[in-house]
Amino acid sequence: MTHPRSSLPRTTSRCTAAVALVAAAGLLAASPASSATPDRPRAAAADAGTLAPPDIPISNVKAHLTQFQSIATANGGNRAHGRTGYKASIDYVKAKLDAAGFTTSVQQFTSSGSTGYNLIADWPGGDPDQVLMAGAHLDSVSSGAGINDNASGSAAVLETALAVSRAQLQPTKHLRFAWWGAEELGLVGSRYYVNNLTADDRARVSGYINLDMVGSPNPGYFVYDDDPAIEKVFKDWYAGIGIPTETETEGDGRSDHASFKNVGIPVGGLFTGASRTKTAAQAAKWGGTSGQTFDRCYHSSCDTSTNISDTALDRNSDALAHAIWTLGTTEPLPPGESYENTTDVAIPDNAAAVTSALTVSGRTGNAPTALRVGVDIKHTWRGDLVVDLLAPDGTAYRLKNSSSSDSADNVITAYTVDTSAETANGAWQLRVQDVASQDTGYIDSWKLTF
Ligand code: TRP
Ligand code: ZN
Ligand code: CA
């Protein structure tokens, strides 16, 4: 349909062929114009939900060990896969988490003819596309109670989860804690868990932190050398208390992190040593006894409540809490960051709408109440144009209506739109339709400023 034209001479500011040429130049990826770092940890305590990491009370961690020891004692001296002491351990941990507001689930599997159990505890909230996990194997070998291996890691992970609840933490990432069954039979439970995640759910796990043997009685301070970000957070924490660390080398792939690492999930973790011998140099920097193993009760009946260094267990519990707080909470990007698409898009004359997209990522929550939409459209009769902003979910916000009387060239302006009902991250589009014949133009560029 043609609208009545004024008798003014029509200006042609650009030749149509040239427009088509630039429009065919291909899609450019939109990118943030500022240099903000997306995954920067929060510097310090600030607003609600972002309090500083807590000091995990060692007495609480030790109380869990006492319970695990009692469970073993009441169940033939162990908490091994397929034995009653294992299921009792699951029940103990699950009850604590349920009471603290976690969403728990018990995953069953079969290994060596017995039913095994993984316990998964999700802390409600956070970005479901960025899941930070921490876990520990809950089973012992059948020869003992498995207090260092691995009630220690199980208790540290449990008490960290309970601290998340006490703080009512509102991390930007989704937090998930896990206790694995049948690790001692060959990482069976964690492998079962990972194998049963959909490809999408696997991709959502941004990191897995493993704690297996973190209270060895003659301890070393070993940090897994895997994902650099996780490794750094642990090394920095230890450096902050003046304790040197070493890279874990006693068996890469010998605990549940291997199940995650094998499918490409970033992993990290802590370890205080098993059957290797502490050197003189290690004793000099860490204390303890050189020429003796880190854990002389490794996989034996003397791995009981007394087979623990409280100091090592305390440090590793605090280090885990620090890592969860730091890696789980990414700083919201500062206001003022822009995303721009500078690829030209031809606007056909009196025809269907065209769109230009740009992807916003790395932000949290909803878009602002005053989103700035910068528009640069070259056109020889801008009254022909209807312009909308489309949110990632497709909601349209009208920026400009057509007007038969507006014969000026170009739409070069910025609009302010209340987009507080929209998720910030995702593909935003500028939609432009030319609704009257004769004049044409193109989207030169457009930009969102958050
Ligand atoms: N649970 C492990 C095992 O029995 C203990 C262990 C040995 C370990 N080497 C390790 C744990 C290295 C972490 C890293 O084999
Ligand atoms: Zn073991
Ligand atoms: Ca037109």
Tab-separated table of C-alpha atoms and ligand atoms in Angstrom:
chain	number	residue	atom	x	y	z
A	1	MET	CA	0.000	0.000	0.000
A	2	THR	CA	1.252	3.469	-0.835
A	3	HIS	CA	0.588	6.388	1.384
A	4	PRO	CA	0.062	9.864	-0.006
A	5	ARG	CA	3.325	11.614	-0.648
A	6	SER	CA	3.953	15.257	-0.189
A	7	SER	CA	5.021	17.161	-3.240
A	8	LEU	CA	8.477	17.747	-1.816
A	9	PRO	CA	11.313	16.459	-3.959
A	10	ARG	CA	12.514	13.095	-2.731
A	11	THR	CA	16.094	12.822	-1.777
A	12	THR	CA	18.169	9.781	-2.521
A	13	SER	CA	21.080	9.638	-0.190
A	14	ARG	CA	22.465	6.273	-1.184
A	15	CYS	CA	22.333	4.014	-4.185
A	16	THR	CA	20.370	0.817	-3.644
A	17	ALA	CA	22.988	-1.437	-5.228
A	18	ALA	CA	25.566	-0.322	-2.711
A	19	VAL	CA	23.156	-1.077	0.098
A	20	ALA	CA	22.625	-4.620	-1.163
A	21	LEU	CA	26.381	-5.110	-1.363
A	22	VAL	CA	27.096	-4.186	2.240
A	23	ALA	CA	24.077	-6.149	3.411
A	24	ALA	CA	25.539	-9.266	1.799
A	25	ALA	CA	28.808	-8.849	3.663
A	26	GLY	CA	27.896	-11.545	6.172
A	27	LEU	CA	27.072	-11.668	9.851
A	28	LEU	CA	29.402	-10.205	12.381
A	29	ALA	CA	29.250	-11.572	15.888
A	30	ALA	CA	28.061	-9.042	18.384
A	31	SER	CA	30.490	-8.503	21.209
A	32	PRO	CA	30.616	-6.469	24.367
A	33	ALA	CA	32.196	-3.150	23.644
A	34	SER	CA	33.690	-2.702	27.095
A	35	SER	CA	36.425	-4.804	28.633
A	36	ALA	CA	34.480	-6.130	31.615
A	37	THR	CA	35.603	-9.584	32.737
A	38	PRO	CA	32.609	-11.922	32.980
A	39	ASP	CA	33.733	-14.370	35.653
A	40	ARG	CA	35.478	-12.089	38.087
A	41	PRO	CA	34.980	-13.176	41.688
A	42	ARG	CA	33.351	-10.770	44.059
A	43	ALA	CA	35.950	-8.821	45.944
A	44	ALA	CA	34.334	-8.600	49.342
A	45	ALA	CA	31.180	-8.739	51.344
A	46	ALA	CA	28.640	-6.346	49.962
A	47	ASP	CA	24.911	-6.653	49.427
A	48	ALA	CA	22.541	-9.385	50.603
A	49	GLY	CA	23.474	-12.898	49.582
A	50	THR	CA	27.093	-12.045	48.943
A	51	LEU	CA	28.557	-12.225	52.430
A	52	ALA	CA	32.164	-13.218	52.938
A	53	PRO	CA	32.879	-16.957	53.112
A	54	PRO	CA	32.368	-18.328	56.616
A	55	ASP	CA	34.926	-19.987	58.820
A	56	ILE	CA	33.580	-23.544	58.900
A	57	PRO	CA	33.410	-24.674	62.549
A	58	ILE	CA	35.753	-27.652	62.880
A	59	SER	CA	33.618	-28.871	65.789
A	60	ASN	CA	30.700	-29.320	63.393
A	61	VAL	CA	32.851	-31.217	60.905
A	62	LYS	CA	34.177	-33.443	63.688
A	63	ALA	CA	30.648	-34.089	64.941
A	64	HIS	CA	29.843	-35.569	61.517
A	65	LEU	CA	32.926	-37.792	61.781
A	66	THR	CA	31.722	-39.000	65.175
A	67	GLN	CA	28.408	-39.936	63.596
A	68	PHE	CA	30.083	-41.759	60.704
A	69	GLN	CA	32.222	-43.663	63.200
A	70	SER	CA	29.118	-44.614	65.205
A	71	ILE	CA	27.389	-45.747	62.030
A	72	ALA	CA	30.358	-47.962	61.148
A	73	THR	CA	30.569	-49.369	64.666
A	74	ALA	CA	26.869	-50.217	64.626
A	75	ASN	CA	27.143	-51.860	61.202
A	76	GLY	CA	29.997	-54.349	61.402
A	77	GLY	CA	32.799	-51.784	61.475
A	78	ASN	CA	32.491	-50.318	57.980
A	79	ARG	CA	30.418	-48.131	55.647
A	80	ALA	CA	31.228	-50.037	52.471
A	81	HIS	CA	29.175	-50.331	49.293
A	82	GLY	CA	26.448	-52.942	49.660
A	83	ARG	CA	26.665	-52.948	53.472
A	84	THR	CA	24.153	-51.513	55.894
A	85	GLY	CA	26.643	-48.886	57.086
A	86	TYR	CA	26.654	-47.301	53.661
A	87	LYS	CA	22.912	-46.733	53.453
A	88	ALA	CA	22.931	-45.464	57.066
A	89	SER	CA	25.563	-42.910	56.033
A	90	ILE	CA	23.364	-41.759	53.122
A	91	ASP	CA	20.375	-41.399	55.462
A	92	TYR	CA	22.410	-39.331	57.923
A	93	VAL	CA	23.661	-36.850	55.303
A	94	LYS	CA	20.288	-36.615	53.541
A	95	ALA	CA	18.419	-35.783	56.762
A	96	LYS	CA	20.803	-32.900	57.526
A	97	LEU	CA	20.417	-31.475	54.016
A	98	ASP	CA	16.646	-31.863	53.902
A	99	ALA	CA	16.341	-30.002	57.202
A	100	ALA	CA	18.530	-27.216	55.798
A	101	GLY	CA	16.372	-26.577	52.751
A	102	PHE	CA	18.211	-28.516	50.064
A	103	THR	CA	16.401	-30.405	47.327
A	104	THR	CA	17.836	-33.886	47.686
A	105	SER	CA	17.622	-36.967	45.546
A	106	VAL	CA	19.029	-40.455	45.961
A	107	GLN	CA	20.218	-42.081	42.761
A	108	GLN	CA	20.361	-45.878	42.775
A	109	PHE	CA	22.666	-48.069	40.760
A	110	THR	CA	23.888	-51.649	40.892
A	111	SER	CA	27.499	-52.677	41.319
A	112	SER	CA	28.888	-56.140	42.095
A	113	GLY	CA	25.362	-57.383	42.643
A	114	SER	CA	24.502	-54.808	45.312
A	115	THR	CA	22.470	-51.622	45.202
A	116	GLY	CA	24.545	-48.465	45.446
A	117	TYR	CA	23.406	-44.918	46.162
A	118	ASN	CA	24.499	-41.440	45.210
A	119	LEU	CA	23.061	-38.500	47.121
A	120	ILE	CA	22.581	-35.254	45.199
A	121	ALA	CA	21.638	-32.018	46.967
A	122	ASP	CA	20.672	-28.900	45.051
A	123	TRP	CA	20.617	-25.472	46.655
A	124	PRO	CA	17.590	-23.685	45.153
A	125	GLY	CA	18.363	-20.734	42.904
A	126	GLY	CA	21.270	-19.582	40.825
A	127	ASP	CA	21.799	-19.830	37.096
A	128	PRO	CA	20.670	-23.313	35.972
A	129	ASP	CA	23.056	-23.058	33.029
A	130	GLN	CA	26.056	-22.645	35.337
A	131	VAL	CA	26.157	-25.416	37.916
A	132	LEU	CA	29.018	-25.515	40.406
A	133	MET	CA	29.395	-28.923	42.047
A	134	ALA	CA	31.360	-30.198	45.023
A	135	GLY	CA	31.410	-33.824	46.082
A	136	ALA	CA	33.018	-36.600	48.066
A	137	HIS	CA	32.745	-40.364	48.116
A	138	LEU	CA	30.750	-41.580	51.068
A	139	ASP	CA	31.685	-45.256	50.959
A	140	SER	CA	34.522	-46.814	52.917
A	141	VAL	CA	36.468	-49.941	52.101
A	142	SER	CA	35.102	-53.005	53.877
A	143	SER	CA	38.136	-53.289	56.158
A	144	GLY	CA	37.329	-50.207	58.225
A	145	ALA	CA	35.177	-47.198	59.067
A	146	GLY	CA	36.868	-45.006	56.459
A	147	ILE	CA	37.067	-41.900	58.575
A	148	ASN	CA	39.900	-40.196	56.734
A	149	ASP	CA	38.966	-42.088	53.527
A	150	ASN	CA	36.470	-40.548	53.071
A	151	ALA	CA	34.255	-39.445	55.955
A	152	SER	CA	36.632	-36.464	56.057
A	153	GLY	CA	35.709	-35.220	52.590
A	154	SER	CA	32.061	-36.167	53.101
A	155	ALA	CA	31.877	-34.156	56.324
A	156	ALA	CA	33.685	-31.129	54.857
A	157	VAL	CA	31.311	-31.044	51.884
A	158	LEU	CA	28.298	-31.542	54.164
A	159	GLU	CA	29.298	-28.768	56.550
A	160	THR	CA	30.013	-26.412	53.631
A	161	ALA	CA	26.543	-27.125	52.246
A	162	LEU	CA	25.033	-26.447	55.670
A	163	ALA	CA	26.975	-23.182	55.813
A	164	VAL	CA	25.443	-22.193	52.468
A	165	SER	CA	22.048	-22.730	54.082
A	166	ARG	CA	22.946	-20.829	57.272
A	167	ALA	CA	24.088	-17.891	55.158
A	168	GLN	CA	21.033	-18.283	52.897
A	169	LEU	CA	23.566	-17.701	50.141
A	170	GLN	CA	22.223	-16.389	46.853
A	171	PRO	CA	25.033	-17.317	44.493
A	172	THR	CA	24.932	-16.430	40.825
A	173	LYS	CA	25.699	-20.053	39.949
A	174	HIS	CA	23.500	-22.967	40.883
A	175	LEU	CA	25.156	-25.016	43.642
A	176	ARG	CA	24.970	-28.812	43.750
A	177	PHE	CA	26.592	-31.040	46.355
A	178	ALA	CA	27.082	-34.781	45.895
A	179	TRP	CA	28.066	-37.858	47.904
A	180	TRP	CA	29.148	-40.804	45.763
A	181	GLY	CA	28.678	-44.496	46.289
A	182	ALA	CA	31.074	-47.302	45.384
A	183	GLU	CA	34.105	-45.098	44.735
A	184	GLU	CA	36.230	-47.808	46.273
A	185	LEU	CA	34.982	-50.253	43.630
A	186	GLY	CA	36.321	-48.022	40.860
A	187	LEU	CA	34.540	-44.644	40.858
A	188	VAL	CA	31.291	-46.486	40.123
A	189	GLY	CA	28.751	-44.031	41.565
A	190	SER	CA	30.228	-40.845	40.113
A	191	ARG	CA	30.652	-42.476	36.715
A	192	TYR	CA	27.029	-43.610	36.847
A	193	TYR	CA	25.933	-40.059	37.659
A	194	VAL	CA	27.930	-38.480	34.840
A	195	ASN	CA	26.860	-41.132	32.319
A	196	ASN	CA	23.221	-40.492	33.149
A	197	LEU	CA	23.383	-36.737	32.653
A	198	THR	CA	21.997	-35.567	29.325
A	199	ALA	CA	24.485	-33.834	27.065
A	200	ASP	CA	22.781	-30.543	27.940
A	201	ASP	CA	23.002	-31.157	31.685
A	202	ARG	CA	26.673	-32.097	31.380
A	203	ALA	CA	27.331	-28.870	29.538
A	204	ARG	CA	25.655	-26.973	32.358
A	205	VAL	CA	28.201	-28.207	34.955
A	206	SER	CA	30.788	-25.462	34.991
A	207	GLY	CA	33.006	-27.190	37.531
A	208	TYR	CA	33.346	-30.125	39.918
A	209	ILE	CA	35.386	-29.943	43.133
A	210	ASN	CA	36.401	-33.244	44.744
A	211	LEU	CA	37.394	-33.829	48.350
A	212	ASP	CA	38.797	-37.302	49.020
A	213	MET	CA	41.009	-37.758	52.100
A	214	VAL	CA	41.357	-34.251	53.512
A	215	GLY	CA	42.296	-35.038	57.119
A	216	SER	CA	45.255	-37.382	56.818
A	217	PRO	CA	46.957	-37.729	60.219
A	218	ASN	CA	50.404	-36.852	58.853
A	219	PRO	CA	49.086	-34.377	56.330
A	220	GLY	CA	50.370	-32.840	53.174
A	221	TYR	CA	48.549	-30.012	51.434
A	222	PHE	CA	47.916	-31.104	47.866
A	223	VAL	CA	45.860	-29.216	45.309
A	224	TYR	CA	44.679	-30.896	42.105
A	225	ASP	CA	46.365	-29.485	39.033
A	226	ASP	CA	43.377	-29.495	36.679
A	227	ASP	CA	41.076	-26.549	35.989
A	228	PRO	CA	43.236	-23.432	36.476
A	229	ALA	CA	40.441	-21.336	38.016
A	230	ILE	CA	39.632	-23.922	40.673
A	231	GLU	CA	43.303	-24.609	41.344
A	232	LYS	CA	44.018	-20.897	41.751
A	233	VAL	CA	41.221	-20.345	44.239
A	234	PHE	CA	42.645	-23.104	46.492
A	235	LYS	CA	46.264	-22.065	46.064
A	236	ASP	CA	45.413	-18.450	46.805
A	237	TRP	CA	43.505	-19.438	49.911
A	238	TYR	CA	46.447	-21.482	51.217
A	239	ALA	CA	48.900	-18.742	50.300
A	240	GLY	CA	46.724	-16.373	52.310
A	241	ILE	CA	47.242	-18.415	55.475
A	242	GLY	CA	50.926	-18.898	54.709
A	243	ILE	CA	50.824	-22.650	54.056
A	244	PRO	CA	52.703	-23.902	51.000
A	245	THR	CA	50.862	-26.378	48.769
A	246	GLU	CA	52.023	-28.957	46.276
A	247	THR	CA	50.385	-30.385	43.201
A	248	GLU	CA	48.528	-33.624	43.860
A	249	THR	CA	50.429	-36.474	42.162
A	250	GLU	CA	49.527	-39.563	44.185
A	251	GLY	CA	47.090	-40.830	41.618
A	252	ASP	CA	45.497	-38.553	39.109
A	253	GLY	CA	42.332	-40.344	38.129
A	254	ARG	CA	42.065	-42.253	41.403
A	255	SER	CA	39.002	-40.461	42.695
A	256	ASP	CA	35.598	-39.241	41.539
A	257	HIS	CA	36.849	-36.112	39.802
A	258	ALA	CA	38.102	-38.454	37.058
A	259	SER	CA	34.501	-39.307	36.129
A	260	PHE	CA	33.880	-35.623	35.436
A	261	LYS	CA	37.231	-34.900	33.866
A	262	ASN	CA	36.723	-37.781	31.429
A	263	VAL	CA	33.722	-36.026	29.889
A	264	GLY	CA	35.416	-32.655	29.736
A	265	ILE	CA	34.034	-31.020	32.871
A	266	PRO	CA	36.556	-28.728	34.624
A	267	VAL	CA	37.680	-30.280	37.915
A	268	GLY	CA	39.727	-29.499	40.960
A	269	GLY	CA	40.128	-30.670	44.509
A	270	LEU	CA	42.082	-31.134	47.714
A	271	PHE	CA	43.987	-34.066	49.192
A	272	THR	CA	46.195	-34.620	52.225
A	273	GLY	CA	47.962	-37.798	51.106
A	274	ALA	CA	47.471	-41.556	51.351
A	275	SER	CA	50.137	-44.265	51.230
A	276	ARG	CA	53.096	-42.218	50.068
A	277	THR	CA	55.824	-41.197	52.461
A	278	LYS	CA	56.308	-37.648	53.675
A	279	THR	CA	59.754	-36.359	52.736
A	280	ALA	CA	62.037	-34.354	54.992
A	281	ALA	CA	61.376	-31.286	52.890
A	282	GLN	CA	57.637	-31.785	53.248
A	283	ALA	CA	57.907	-32.277	57.002
A	284	ALA	CA	59.981	-29.098	57.189
A	285	LYS	CA	57.256	-27.013	55.600
A	286	TRP	CA	54.145	-28.810	56.851
A	287	GLY	CA	55.216	-30.332	60.142
A	288	GLY	CA	54.470	-33.940	60.924
A	289	THR	CA	56.779	-36.888	60.557
A	290	SER	CA	59.127	-37.409	57.655
A	291	GLY	CA	59.761	-40.970	56.565
A	292	GLN	CA	56.178	-41.911	57.471
A	293	THR	CA	53.201	-42.208	55.186
A	294	PHE	CA	50.620	-39.435	55.091
A	295	ASP	CA	48.002	-41.922	56.247
A	296	ARG	CA	49.388	-45.045	57.875
A	297	CYS	CA	45.822	-46.367	58.204
A	298	TYR	CA	44.952	-45.979	54.538
A	299	HIS	CA	42.415	-48.674	53.620
A	300	SER	CA	42.856	-50.443	56.924
A	301	SER	CA	40.894	-51.079	60.094
A	302	CYS	CA	42.630	-48.293	61.985
A	303	ASP	CA	41.073	-45.592	59.773
A	304	THR	CA	38.860	-44.529	62.690
A	305	SER	CA	37.940	-41.253	64.440
A	306	THR	CA	41.443	-40.934	65.798
A	307	ASN	CA	43.012	-41.180	62.334
A	308	ILE	CA	42.498	-37.488	61.608
A	309	SER	CA	44.519	-34.294	61.688
A	310	ASP	CA	42.024	-31.724	62.968
A	311	THR	CA	44.191	-28.930	61.600
A	312	ALA	CA	44.206	-30.345	58.073
A	313	LEU	CA	40.486	-31.082	58.188
A	314	ASP	CA	39.760	-27.563	59.436
A	315	ARG	CA	41.868	-25.915	56.752
A	316	ASN	CA	40.416	-27.963	53.937
A	317	SER	CA	36.847	-27.334	55.108
A	318	ASP	CA	37.494	-23.596	55.174
A	319	ALA	CA	39.228	-23.778	51.799
A	320	LEU	CA	36.215	-25.520	50.275
A	321	ALA	CA	33.796	-22.946	51.651
A	322	HIS	CA	36.017	-20.202	50.281
A	323	ALA	CA	35.995	-21.871	46.850
A	324	ILE	CA	32.218	-22.307	46.813
A	325	TRP	CA	31.635	-18.686	47.800
A	326	THR	CA	34.223	-17.375	45.349
A	327	LEU	CA	33.485	-19.542	42.323
A	328	GLY	CA	29.734	-19.621	42.945
A	329	THR	CA	29.264	-15.897	43.021
A	330	THR	CA	30.339	-13.948	40.006
A	331	GLU	CA	30.124	-10.207	40.129
A	332	PRO	CA	27.268	-8.696	38.148
A	333	LEU	CA	28.604	-6.821	35.182
A	334	PRO	CA	28.658	-3.100	35.797
A	335	PRO	CA	26.032	-0.920	34.132
A	336	GLY	CA	27.118	0.810	30.997
A	337	GLU	CA	28.284	-2.186	29.031
A	338	SER	CA	27.252	-2.152	25.372
A	339	TYR	CA	26.575	-4.873	22.842
A	340	GLU	CA	26.568	-3.869	19.209
A	341	ASN	CA	25.843	-5.348	15.793
A	342	THR	CA	27.438	-3.376	12.974
A	343	THR	CA	26.526	-5.725	10.129
A	344	ASP	CA	24.338	-3.934	7.570
A	345	VAL	CA	20.923	-5.430	6.874
A	346	ALA	CA	18.975	-4.264	3.820
A	347	ILE	CA	15.381	-3.198	4.432
A	348	PRO	CA	13.318	-4.225	1.405
A	349	ASP	CA	10.799	-1.728	0.106
A	350	ASN	CA	7.243	-2.136	1.397
A	351	ALA	CA	7.865	-5.740	2.350
A	352	ALA	CA	8.293	-8.133	5.222
A	353	ALA	CA	10.223	-7.110	8.323
A	354	VAL	CA	13.953	-7.780	8.593
A	355	THR	CA	15.861	-8.371	11.807
A	356	SER	CA	19.358	-7.937	13.138
A	357	ALA	CA	20.362	-9.975	16.180
A	358	LEU	CA	22.926	-9.611	18.917
A	359	THR	CA	23.697	-11.966	21.748
A	360	VAL	CA	24.000	-10.763	25.312
A	361	SER	CA	25.800	-13.133	27.676
A	362	GLY	CA	27.527	-13.203	31.016
A	363	ARG	CA	24.953	-11.040	32.748
A	364	THR	CA	22.723	-12.113	35.601
A	365	GLY	CA	19.030	-11.631	36.135
A	366	ASN	CA	16.804	-9.314	34.198
A	367	ALA	CA	17.496	-6.509	31.784
A	368	PRO	CA	17.375	-2.927	33.114
A	369	THR	CA	14.376	-0.666	33.557
A	370	ALA	CA	16.148	1.830	31.305
A	371	LEU	CA	17.786	-0.180	28.547
A	372	ARG	CA	19.268	2.141	25.939
A	373	VAL	CA	18.687	1.057	22.364
A	374	GLY	CA	20.896	2.925	19.941
A	375	VAL	CA	19.638	2.701	16.368
A	376	ASP	CA	21.413	3.741	13.184
A	377	ILE	CA	19.148	3.143	10.179
A	378	LYS	CA	19.904	4.779	6.874
A	379	HIS	CA	16.714	5.374	4.884
A	380	THR	CA	15.501	7.903	2.343
A	381	TRP	CA	12.033	8.340	3.930
A	382	ARG	CA	12.003	7.277	7.547
A	383	GLY	CA	8.219	7.633	7.835
A	384	ASP	CA	8.048	4.262	6.046
A	385	LEU	CA	9.630	2.464	8.957
A	386	VAL	CA	8.202	0.545	11.913
A	387	VAL	CA	10.899	-0.402	14.397
A	388	ASP	CA	10.684	-2.869	17.302
A	389	LEU	CA	13.079	-4.291	19.824
A	390	LEU	CA	12.565	-8.037	20.378
A	391	ALA	CA	13.608	-9.496	23.724
A	392	PRO	CA	15.178	-13.005	23.837
A	393	ASP	CA	11.739	-14.515	24.544
A	394	GLY	CA	10.262	-12.713	21.523
A	395	THR	CA	8.414	-9.961	23.366
A	396	ALA	CA	8.227	-6.920	21.091
A	397	TYR	CA	8.821	-3.368	22.308
A	398	ARG	CA	7.708	-0.738	19.806
A	399	LEU	CA	10.393	1.853	19.279
A	400	LYS	CA	8.905	3.722	16.343
A	401	ASN	CA	5.681	3.754	14.335
A	402	SER	CA	5.337	4.639	10.666
A	403	SER	CA	4.198	8.113	9.726
A	404	SER	CA	3.250	9.223	6.241
A	405	SER	CA	4.176	12.791	7.009
A	406	ASP	CA	7.713	12.138	8.321
A	407	SER	CA	9.731	12.521	5.157
A	408	ALA	CA	13.119	13.033	6.810
A	409	ASP	CA	16.075	10.725	6.137
A	410	ASN	CA	17.398	8.116	8.536
A	411	VAL	CA	16.612	6.967	12.055
A	412	ILE	CA	19.694	7.781	14.062
A	413	THR	CA	18.682	8.000	17.681
A	414	ALA	CA	18.571	6.184	21.008
A	415	TYR	CA	15.439	4.895	22.707
A	416	THR	CA	15.028	4.045	26.379
A	417	VAL	CA	12.988	0.920	27.046
A	418	ASP	CA	11.795	-0.645	30.296
A	419	THR	CA	13.003	-4.240	29.845
A	420	SER	CA	12.914	-5.207	33.513
A	421	ALA	CA	10.513	-8.067	32.718
A	422	GLU	CA	13.078	-9.658	30.379
A	423	THR	CA	16.026	-11.954	31.014
A	424	ALA	CA	19.194	-10.064	30.138
A	425	ASN	CA	21.064	-12.947	28.524
A	426	GLY	CA	20.054	-14.210	25.121
A	427	ALA	CA	19.512	-13.122	21.547
A	428	TRP	CA	17.964	-9.662	21.220
A	429	GLN	CA	16.746	-8.470	17.859
A	430	LEU	CA	16.043	-5.194	16.146
A	431	ARG	CA	13.071	-5.667	13.805
A	432	VAL	CA	12.511	-3.144	11.056
A	433	GLN	CA	9.712	-3.126	8.519
A	434	ASP	CA	9.269	-0.768	5.606
A	435	VAL	CA	5.512	-0.376	5.124
A	436	ALA	CA	5.314	1.955	2.123
A	437	SER	CA	6.734	1.796	-1.360
A	438	GLN	CA	9.461	3.743	-3.152
A	439	ASP	CA	12.036	4.606	-0.488
A	440	THR	CA	14.423	2.029	0.944
A	441	GLY	CA	17.347	1.776	3.275
A	442	TYR	CA	19.288	-0.495	5.616
A	443	ILE	CA	20.129	-1.088	9.235
A	444	ASP	CA	23.625	0.335	9.517
A	445	SER	CA	24.203	-0.694	13.144
A	446	TRP	CA	22.408	-0.925	16.450
A	447	LYS	CA	23.480	-1.232	20.026
A	448	LEU	CA	22.150	-2.154	23.473
A	449	THR	CA	23.578	-0.428	26.515
A	450	PHE	CA	22.789	-2.161	29.806
B	1	TRP	N1	39.991	-42.871	47.573
B	1	TRP	C1	41.234	-42.873	46.857
B	1	TRP	C2	41.653	-44.316	46.638
B	1	TRP	O1	41.306	-45.147	47.419
B	1	TRP	C3	42.277	-42.172	47.630
B	1	TRP	C4	43.306	-41.584	46.790
B	1	TRP	C5	44.473	-42.136	46.426
B	1	TRP	C6	43.238	-40.323	46.198
B	1	TRP	N2	45.129	-41.279	45.625
B	1	TRP	C7	44.400	-40.157	45.475
B	1	TRP	C8	42.298	-39.320	46.218
B	1	TRP	C9	44.612	-39.011	44.779
B	1	TRP	C10	42.519	-38.162	45.519
B	1	TRP	C11	43.686	-38.022	44.797
B	1	TRP	O2	42.327	-44.622	45.687
B	2	ZN	ZN	40.018	-45.043	49.265
B	3	CA	CA	9.549	2.342	1.218
